[in-house]
Structure formats: C-alpha cells, structure tokens
Tab-separated table of C-alpha atoms and ligand atoms in Angstrom:
chain	number	residue	atom	x	y	z
A	121	MET	CA	-6.355	1.356	32.053
A	122	THR	CA	-5.438	-1.972	30.094
A	123	GLN	CA	-3.106	-2.407	27.074
A	124	ARG	CA	-6.509	-3.431	25.316
A	125	ALA	CA	-7.431	0.561	24.993
A	126	ASN	CA	-9.464	2.215	22.039
A	127	ILE	CA	-7.004	3.910	19.778
A	128	ALA	CA	-7.285	6.114	17.212
A	129	ILE	CA	-4.859	7.638	14.502
A	130	ILE	CA	-4.334	10.724	12.933
A	131	GLY	CA	-3.114	10.387	9.212
A	132	ALA	CA	-2.947	6.916	7.764
A	133	GLY	CA	0.330	7.560	5.936
A	134	LEU	CA	4.223	5.681	6.483
A	135	MET	CA	3.846	6.121	10.911
A	136	GLY	CA	0.010	6.132	10.910
A	137	HIS	CA	-0.365	2.667	9.740
A	138	GLY	CA	2.707	1.141	11.448
A	139	ILE	CA	1.448	2.455	14.293
A	140	ALA	CA	-1.933	0.815	13.773
A	141	GLN	CA	-0.313	-2.537	13.207
A	142	VAL	CA	1.236	-1.813	16.230
A	143	PHE	CA	-1.601	-1.371	18.488
A	144	ALA	CA	-4.338	-4.384	17.127
A	145	ARG	CA	-1.217	-6.843	17.500
A	146	ALA	CA	-1.537	-5.816	20.899
A	147	GLY	CA	-5.283	-6.507	21.386
A	148	SER	CA	-6.056	-2.959	20.184
A	149	ARG	CA	-9.149	-1.238	18.992
A	150	VAL	CA	-7.992	0.611	16.228
A	151	ARG	CA	-9.770	3.157	14.110
A	152	VAL	CA	-7.210	5.090	11.746
A	153	TYR	CA	-8.266	8.958	10.162
A	154	ASP	CA	-7.388	9.976	6.745
A	155	PRO	CA	-8.810	13.397	4.927
A	156	ILE	CA	-7.542	11.639	2.018
A	157	ARG	CA	-8.854	7.991	0.341
A	158	ALA	CA	-6.084	6.686	-1.554
A	159	PRO	CA	-3.662	6.204	2.117
A	160	LEU	CA	-7.367	4.774	3.868
A	161	ASP	CA	-7.693	3.053	0.731
A	162	ALA	CA	-4.979	0.663	1.058
A	163	LEU	CA	-4.835	0.481	4.927
A	164	HIS	CA	-5.452	-2.834	4.937
A	165	ALA	CA	-3.153	-4.593	2.383
A	166	ARG	CA	-0.257	-1.640	4.016
A	167	ILE	CA	-0.659	-3.694	6.786
A	168	GLU	CA	-1.821	-7.241	5.911
A	169	ALA	CA	1.538	-6.874	3.393
A	170	ASN	CA	4.079	-6.019	6.446
A	171	LEU	CA	2.525	-9.160	8.578
A	172	ARG	CA	2.360	-11.749	5.609
A	173	ASP	CA	6.415	-10.501	5.532
A	174	LEU	CA	6.536	-10.733	9.641
A	175	ASP	CA	5.113	-13.928	9.111
A	176	GLU	CA	2.681	-12.800	12.066
A	177	PRO	CA	-1.419	-13.743	11.778
A	178	THR	CA	-3.454	-11.438	9.950
A	179	ASP	CA	-6.340	-11.442	12.151
A	180	CYS	CA	-5.468	-8.604	13.802
A	181	LEU	CA	-6.522	-6.734	10.788
A	182	SER	CA	-10.626	-6.907	11.872
A	183	HIS	CA	-9.970	-4.342	14.886
A	184	ILE	CA	-8.450	-2.043	12.966
A	185	SER	CA	-10.708	0.437	10.501
A	186	GLY	CA	-10.279	3.269	8.175
A	187	HIS	CA	-12.081	6.734	8.923
A	188	ALA	CA	-12.596	9.787	6.314
A	189	ASP	CA	-14.572	11.876	9.673
A	190	LEU	CA	-11.984	13.134	12.254
A	191	ALA	CA	-15.379	13.134	14.909
A	192	GLU	CA	-16.021	9.531	14.122
A	193	ALA	CA	-12.349	8.007	14.151
A	194	VAL	CA	-11.941	9.320	17.226
A	195	ALA	CA	-15.273	8.776	19.735
A	196	GLY	CA	-14.706	7.107	22.318
A	197	ALA	CA	-10.782	7.110	21.503
A	198	ASP	CA	-9.083	6.351	25.202
A	199	TYR	CA	-5.449	7.693	23.160
A	200	VAL	CA	-4.946	9.613	19.925
A	201	PHE	CA	-1.758	9.145	17.865
A	202	GLU	CA	-1.032	12.335	15.970
A	203	ALA	CA	0.912	10.922	12.233
A	204	ALA	CA	-0.202	14.162	10.158
A	205	PRO	CA	2.426	15.722	7.885
A	206	GLU	CA	5.776	17.389	9.335
A	207	LYS	CA	4.058	20.832	9.433
A	208	LEU	CA	3.170	23.417	12.725
A	209	GLU	CA	-0.004	24.797	11.549
A	210	LEU	CA	-1.576	21.339	10.501
A	211	LYS	CA	-0.516	19.886	13.657
A	212	ARG	CA	-1.181	22.721	15.537
A	213	SER	CA	-4.652	22.861	14.076
A	214	ILE	CA	-5.582	19.078	14.152
A	215	PHE	CA	-4.979	18.845	17.881
A	216	ALA	CA	-8.018	22.226	18.052
A	217	ASP	CA	-10.250	19.843	16.523
A	218	LEU	CA	-8.985	16.877	18.618
A	219	GLU	CA	-9.332	18.148	22.308
A	220	ARG	CA	-12.915	19.431	20.652
A	221	LEU	CA	-13.822	16.213	19.296
A	222	ALA	CA	-12.171	13.311	21.015
A	223	PRO	CA	-13.523	12.032	24.809
A	224	SER	CA	-12.097	14.901	27.829
A	225	ASP	CA	-10.137	12.125	29.293
A	226	ALA	CA	-8.631	11.369	25.978
A	227	VAL	CA	-4.552	11.537	25.582
A	228	LEU	CA	-3.611	13.120	22.849
A	229	ALA	CA	-0.120	12.730	21.390
A	230	SER	CA	1.995	13.750	18.786
A	231	ASN	CA	4.460	11.768	16.649
A	232	THR	CA	5.814	15.099	15.244
A	233	SER	CA	10.042	13.551	14.520
A	234	VAL	CA	11.397	17.104	16.251
A	235	MET	CA	8.838	19.930	16.696
A	236	PRO	CA	8.441	21.138	20.281
A	237	ILE	CA	5.452	19.208	21.642
A	238	GLY	CA	4.157	23.028	23.614
A	239	THR	CA	4.663	24.260	20.304
A	240	ILE	CA	2.167	22.458	18.714
A	241	VAL	CA	-0.648	22.763	21.565
A	242	GLU	CA	0.343	26.319	22.675
A	243	GLY	CA	-2.979	28.020	23.721
A	244	LEU	CA	-5.581	24.762	24.182
A	245	ALA	CA	-7.121	24.326	27.654
A	246	THR	CA	-6.453	21.156	28.421
A	247	ARG	CA	-2.850	20.794	28.101
A	248	GLU	CA	-2.632	18.509	30.460
A	249	ARG	CA	-3.408	15.341	28.606
A	250	MET	CA	-0.975	16.159	25.564
A	251	LEU	CA	2.065	15.241	25.115
A	252	GLY	CA	4.621	13.439	22.237
A	253	THR	CA	5.609	9.814	21.380
A	254	HIS	CA	7.838	9.827	18.900
A	255	TRP	CA	8.197	6.549	17.071
A	256	TRP	CA	10.805	5.258	14.390
A	257	ASN	CA	10.571	4.067	10.494
A	258	PRO	CA	8.733	1.177	10.536
A	259	PRO	CA	7.331	1.052	14.273
A	260	PHE	CA	6.513	-2.394	13.769
A	261	LEU	CA	10.010	-3.046	13.672
A	262	VAL	CA	12.114	-0.388	16.041
A	263	PRO	CA	11.116	-0.777	19.243
A	264	LEU	CA	12.135	2.636	20.336
A	265	VAL	CA	9.153	5.453	22.115
A	266	GLU	CA	10.598	8.659	23.090
A	267	VAL	CA	7.455	10.123	25.103
A	268	VAL	CA	7.626	14.320	25.374
A	269	GLY	CA	5.972	15.758	27.909
A	270	THR	CA	6.046	19.592	28.123
A	271	PRO	CA	5.901	21.802	31.615
A	272	ASP	CA	1.913	21.382	31.057
A	273	THR	CA	1.606	17.200	30.716
A	274	ALA	CA	0.201	15.194	34.017
A	275	THR	CA	3.138	13.133	35.011
A	276	HIS	CA	0.035	10.362	35.691
A	277	VAL	CA	-0.490	10.861	31.855
A	278	VAL	CA	2.869	10.242	30.755
A	279	ASP	CA	3.126	7.699	33.277
A	280	GLN	CA	0.411	6.142	31.427
A	281	VAL	CA	1.327	6.298	27.987
A	282	MET	CA	4.421	4.347	29.133
A	283	THR	CA	2.697	1.438	30.643
A	284	LEU	CA	0.578	1.251	27.782
A	285	LEU	CA	3.600	1.373	24.969
A	286	ALA	CA	5.434	-0.788	26.377
A	287	ALA	CA	2.612	-3.012	27.084
A	288	ALA	CA	2.423	-3.575	23.114
A	289	GLY	CA	5.827	-4.567	23.054
A	290	LYS	CA	8.085	-1.055	22.977
A	291	THR	CA	10.799	0.398	24.548
A	292	PRO	CA	9.572	3.537	25.917
A	293	VAL	CA	12.007	6.168	27.459
A	294	ARG	CA	10.840	9.472	29.066
A	295	VAL	CA	11.936	12.764	27.786
A	296	MET	CA	12.590	14.704	30.498
A	297	LYS	CA	12.718	18.191	28.841
A	298	ASP	CA	10.518	19.487	25.325
A	299	VAL	CA	13.785	20.655	23.268
A	300	PRO	CA	13.413	20.037	19.070
A	301	GLY	CA	14.258	16.832	18.256
A	302	PHE	CA	14.016	15.515	21.890
A	303	VAL	CA	16.921	12.903	21.420
A	304	GLY	CA	17.213	10.078	19.053
A	305	ASN	CA	17.162	13.218	16.370
A	306	ARG	CA	19.430	15.300	17.543
A	307	LEU	CA	22.143	12.834	17.617
A	308	GLN	CA	20.992	11.031	14.886
A	309	HIS	CA	21.310	14.728	12.730
A	310	ALA	CA	24.836	15.907	14.362
A	311	LEU	CA	26.156	13.156	12.522
A	312	TRP	CA	24.240	13.701	9.259
A	313	ARG	CA	25.499	17.374	9.886
A	314	GLU	CA	28.900	15.826	9.853
A	315	ALA	CA	28.600	13.995	6.992
A	316	ILE	CA	27.635	16.228	5.037
A	317	ALA	CA	30.795	19.170	5.816
A	318	LEU	CA	32.826	16.199	5.242
A	319	VAL	CA	31.593	15.582	1.474
A	320	ALA	CA	30.854	19.353	1.138
A	321	GLU	CA	35.482	19.946	2.369
A	322	GLY	CA	36.191	16.952	-0.079
A	323	VAL	CA	37.434	14.775	2.620
A	324	CYS	CA	35.857	11.726	1.323
A	325	ASP	CA	32.680	11.147	-0.784
A	326	ALA	CA	29.264	10.235	-0.130
A	327	GLN	CA	29.599	5.948	-0.215
A	328	THR	CA	32.643	6.440	1.567
A	329	VAL	CA	31.345	8.091	4.399
A	330	ASP	CA	27.959	5.355	5.008
A	331	MET	CA	30.686	3.179	4.302
A	332	VAL	CA	33.204	4.257	7.212
A	333	VAL	CA	29.957	4.335	9.749
A	334	LYS	CA	28.681	0.515	8.637
A	335	ALA	CA	31.713	-0.946	8.827
A	336	SER	CA	32.989	0.612	11.945
A	337	PHE	CA	31.338	1.801	14.677
A	338	GLY	CA	27.288	1.564	13.118
A	339	ARG	CA	28.117	-2.116	13.746
A	340	ARG	CA	28.356	-1.723	17.537
A	341	LEU	CA	26.111	0.627	17.756
A	342	ALA	CA	22.726	-2.032	18.484
A	343	VAL	CA	24.596	-3.148	21.752
A	344	LEU	CA	26.790	0.351	22.625
A	345	GLY	CA	25.997	2.739	23.064
A	346	PRO	CA	28.143	5.863	22.944
A	347	LEU	CA	28.034	7.021	26.585
A	348	GLU	CA	29.043	2.919	27.283
A	349	ASN	CA	31.403	3.250	24.474
A	350	ALA	CA	33.520	6.770	25.892
A	351	ASP	CA	32.936	4.579	29.044
A	352	LEU	CA	34.593	2.113	28.284
A	353	VAL	CA	37.959	4.030	26.327
A	354	GLY	CA	38.014	6.069	29.537
A	355	THR	CA	36.510	9.349	29.785
A	356	ASP	CA	40.221	10.220	29.933
A	357	LEU	CA	41.018	9.437	26.583
A	358	THR	CA	38.128	11.302	25.482
A	359	GLN	CA	39.165	14.427	26.728
A	360	ASP	CA	42.239	14.169	24.778
A	361	ILE	CA	40.473	13.648	21.490
A	362	HIS	CA	37.768	15.869	22.116
A	363	ARG	CA	40.397	18.465	22.621
A	364	THR	CA	41.865	17.765	19.488
A	365	VAL	CA	38.766	17.404	17.197
A	366	ILE	CA	35.890	19.200	18.605
A	367	PRO	CA	37.641	22.636	17.377
A	368	HIS	CA	36.992	20.941	13.819
A	369	LEU	CA	33.793	19.236	13.611
A	370	ASP	CA	31.461	21.350	11.802
A	371	ARG	CA	29.091	24.147	13.565
A	372	THR	CA	26.965	25.916	10.210
A	373	PRO	CA	24.118	27.037	12.423
A	374	GLY	CA	21.757	25.805	10.182
A	375	PRO	CA	21.089	23.683	7.372
A	376	SER	CA	24.594	22.905	5.163
A	377	PRO	CA	24.917	25.137	2.040
A	378	TYR	CA	25.649	21.859	0.160
A	379	LEU	CA	22.244	20.041	1.327
A	380	ASP	CA	21.061	23.845	0.253
A	381	ASP	CA	22.149	23.520	-3.360
A	382	LEU	CA	21.440	19.573	-4.022
A	383	VAL	CA	17.927	20.559	-2.808
A	384	ALA	CA	17.983	23.490	-5.455
A	385	GLN	CA	18.859	21.132	-7.256
A	386	GLY	CA	15.791	19.253	-7.267
A	387	ARG	CA	18.556	16.656	-6.566
A	388	LEU	CA	15.945	15.047	-3.609
A	389	GLY	CA	17.153	11.517	-3.388
A	390	VAL	CA	15.549	8.148	-4.025
A	391	LYS	CA	12.406	10.190	-5.377
A	392	THR	CA	14.425	11.836	-8.393
A	393	GLY	CA	17.129	9.224	-8.503
A	394	GLN	CA	19.994	11.472	-7.775
A	395	GLY	CA	20.688	13.088	-4.009
A	396	PHE	CA	24.376	12.250	-2.327
A	397	ARG	CA	24.136	9.741	-5.783
A	398	THR	CA	22.383	7.933	-8.148
A	399	TRP	CA	19.824	5.748	-7.121
A	400	THR	CA	17.872	3.143	-8.835
A	401	GLN	CA	14.150	2.924	-7.960
A	402	GLU	CA	16.015	-1.479	-7.825
A	403	GLU	CA	18.456	-0.278	-5.988
A	404	ALA	CA	16.381	1.789	-3.309
A	405	GLN	CA	13.909	-1.093	-3.108
A	406	ASP	CA	16.605	-3.342	-2.416
A	407	LEU	CA	18.100	-0.933	0.554
A	408	ARG	CA	14.728	-0.847	2.334
A	409	LYS	CA	14.157	-4.718	2.297
A	410	ARG	CA	17.988	-5.417	3.768
A	411	VAL	CA	16.899	-2.420	6.705
A	412	PHE	CA	13.931	-4.778	6.867
A	413	ALA	CA	15.437	-7.929	7.135
A	414	HIS	CA	18.537	-6.695	9.266
A	415	LEU	CA	15.663	-5.535	11.844
A	416	ARG	CA	13.814	-8.575	12.175
A	417	LYS	CA	16.545	-10.106	12.434
A	418	LEU	CA	17.898	-8.305	15.474
A	419	ASN	CA	14.206	-8.205	16.519
A	420	ALA	CA	14.207	-12.171	16.638
A	421	ALA	CA	17.754	-12.367	18.216
A	422	GLU	CA	16.945	-10.523	21.401
A	423	ARG	CA	13.225	-12.589	21.102
A	424	GLY	CA	15.818	-15.625	21.441
A	425	PRO	CA	15.579	-19.081	20.533
A	426	GLY	CA	12.323	-20.089	22.606
A	427	GLY	CA	10.604	-16.632	21.109
A	428	SER	CA	8.100	-16.952	18.984
A	429	ASN	CA	6.355	-14.665	15.622
A	430	ASP	CA	3.339	-15.122	17.616
A	431	THR	CA	2.804	-12.449	19.389
A	432	HIS	CA	2.281	-8.808	18.817
A	433	SER	CA	4.695	-6.844	16.638
A	434	GLY	CA	6.260	-4.393	18.793
A	435	GLY	CA	9.497	-5.409	18.513
A	436	GLY	CA	10.926	-6.612	21.682
A	437	SER	CA	11.558	-4.225	24.431
B	231	NAD	N1	8.263	8.817	8.430
B	231	NAD	C1	9.302	8.802	9.298
B	231	NAD	O1	10.660	7.772	9.434
B	231	NAD	C2	9.129	9.272	10.261
B	231	NAD	C3	9.627	8.608	11.882
B	231	NAD	C4	8.894	9.538	12.760
B	231	NAD	C5	8.468	10.166	13.157
B	231	NAD	N2	7.721	10.835	12.286
B	231	NAD	C6	6.910	11.897	11.333
B	231	NAD	O2	5.627	10.968	11.914
B	231	NAD	C7	4.525	11.938	11.027
B	231	NAD	C8	3.612	11.136	9.739
B	231	NAD	O3	5.029	10.789	9.242
B	231	NAD	P1	4.970	10.109	7.651
B	231	NAD	O4	6.620	9.283	7.367
B	231	NAD	O5	3.764	8.920	8.813
B	231	NAD	O6	4.092	10.947	6.559
B	231	NAD	P2	3.296	9.690	5.021
B	231	NAD	O7	2.885	11.843	4.662
B	231	NAD	O8	3.710	9.468	4.858
B	231	NAD	O9	2.258	10.065	6.135
B	231	NAD	C9	0.964	11.678	6.366
B	231	NAD	C10	-0.612	10.580	6.082
B	231	NAD	O10	-1.236	12.088	6.871
B	231	NAD	C11	-2.594	12.406	6.428
B	231	NAD	N3	-2.845	13.649	6.445
B	231	NAD	C12	-2.269	14.990	5.430
B	231	NAD	N4	-3.192	15.959	5.461
B	231	NAD	C13	-3.765	15.239	6.965
B	231	NAD	C14	-4.757	16.012	7.735
B	231	NAD	N5	-5.431	17.376	8.333
B	231	NAD	N6	-5.326	14.960	8.940
B	231	NAD	C15	-5.225	13.619	8.834
B	231	NAD	N7	-3.903	13.631	8.186
B	231	NAD	C16	-3.226	13.872	7.471
B	231	NAD	C17	-1.895	12.254	4.420
B	231	NAD	O11	-2.989	11.877	3.796
B	231	NAD	C18	-1.301	10.856	4.500
B	231	NAD	O12	-1.659	9.337	4.970
B	231	NAD	C19	5.509	13.424	10.534
B	231	NAD	O13	5.220	14.068	12.160
B	231	NAD	C20	6.961	12.719	10.510
B	231	NAD	O14	7.275	13.674	10.775
B	231	NAD	C21	7.957	10.357	10.629
C-alpha cells in the first residue's frame, strides 16, 4: 500500500479534522464523515486555518471532502480512522456499521484514548483488520501514534498501518498488549493522579504542581525519557529512591474524591471558567497558542536548519 491511499475519517471533530489534514498533506484522498452538520461545515475552514498558522500550502484542501452519509464516506476506502466521541456503545455500533459498509479489505482503526480495542470490536466477524491508532492532539504537530493490535489483529495489518503512518510523517510505535490507556495515557494519568493527590493533601496548590513540572523534569522530557533518565542516574539510585517514595504515592483505585468534588460543583475547567484554578477565555486561548508555538518550535528544531515547511504536516519523526 502506498502513502497515497484512500482514507476515510469518522468524526470531523478536534482529532478527526487534524488526522484528515495529516493524510491530505501526505497526498492521500480523504473523506470525512460526521452525522452533525456544524463540524462538517467547518471542516475545510478549520484545516485551512491550521495550514495558514503553520505556513504550509493549502492545495491539499482539494483532496478532502465532507460527507453526511457513512456509506458514501467509506466507499473505496483503504483505511478508515474512527475519531467519534469516547463512548463505548457508540464506537461499537460504528465498527459494526463499518464492517458492513467499508470495502471488505479496508483496515478499520479506532482513535480511542483509553478503551481496549478488543472491547470495541468484540463479536465482529472481521477482527483481523481492526486495530487501534492512538493519535495525540494536535495530530498534525504531535508525532506519536500508538498502534495497538488485539490478539485477533493480523500482523500484516499492523505492519501496513505502521508503514502508512511513517510515510505520512508520523512516529508510530507498536503497543504489544491491548491494555486500557495503552502506553502514553497510562504514563500521563499516573502523573495526573499524583498531581491531584498532592493538591488534595495540601502539599501544594495546583499552580505549584504545574510550575514544578514545567520548570524541572518537564523541560527534559522531550529529549530524555523516564527509563533513559533512570539509566543515567543509575538503576541502583532509582531503587533507593523507590524504596522511600513509592509507599507514599497515591493508589486510590479510581478518580480522586477531590476530582469528583470539582465535577460535582460544575468546576469543569476552562469551559466553565473554573477547575483546579480559575480561567478567563483569554488566558485559555493564550495557553493553547503557547502550546501550539512550542510544538511547532520543537518540530522545526528536529527538522534542522535545512528543513522545509513545504513537506507534509506530520510533525517530524
Ligand atoms: N481530544 C484529544 O486530545 C484526543 C486525543 C487522542 C484521542 N482522542 C480520542 O479521539 C476521539 C475523538 O475525540 P475528539 O476530541 O476529536 O472529539 P470531538 O468531540 O471534538 O469530535 C467528535 C466528533 O464526532 C462526531 N460524532 C458524533 N456522533 C458520531 C457518530 N455516530 N459517528 C461519527 N461521528 C460522530 C461529533 O459530531 C464530533 O464532530 C475520542 O475517542 C477521543 O477520546 C482525543
């Protein structure tokens, strides 16, 4: 399969439109399905705005079409990437529809953040062509895609998707077991759980947690993974540190009661103006812009001085 594949994206939201952008920039023809009119109507303008922000050409927009009919969107597809809301029953029913409507040799992938792929495709007849591809937001700036097969996924399907993603400029990694949260979200939410516990226990406030991360190990994380770090300091020192600290780390077997209280109070974060801290819309917008600019800078640095913006938008590999 070449990188100029026929791609269908299910869901034109935050992730779906960005994944469509990556494949269109890589030369593929991309059809995007959404049952809701507004995200479909906004699809081209949203991608165009991203491309302009990135100083990238917009000619790939002509490779992308929006569809309100699922059968039409997946007709002739080589690969289907599902990026619908994170609800198990919805994803299960979408995969049942895809099995019926997509070409019988099309590869069907879910972008679920944390659900085991096996629970989404359970009971379907052609599970050998179904797998997870977990992208990160924004898909056109964050390189990683976790590729997750179930015990039923054919090895050649996983290989084929790894090749497709690499050809589109992504950094695909193979996850060997279909566990909840895969690799990235298990690591990320282990950190969030401890961050919430520190605030709940009054060790420090939310701003301090964020400052500690951003001004210390967060600075190194893009070039120094945790296990590289453990090797640098020595596994013996790591063992000594773990003997002292691990018994004190949070092990609440579910969402923290502190988090439950925030949600019960309607403190939902940026969208309600209050979460762990208070937010104005301007502050939230400013933060999003800073994240975007930071990711762009990292990608430019990886491309090096001779690197061109006029390649696909995969974000470097
Ligand atoms: N937001 C992130 O940072 C992020 C990162 C990685 C993975 N994900 C996962 O990607 C998926 C999509 O997340 P998102 O943030 O893009 O959500 P979103 O709400 O922005 O987009 C979801 C889209 O799906 C559409 N939709 C609703 N019902 C549908 C149906 N029956 N069929 C097809 N589309 C339907 C909605 O209209 C909406 O446009 C979720 O599984 C999410 O967990 C999200």
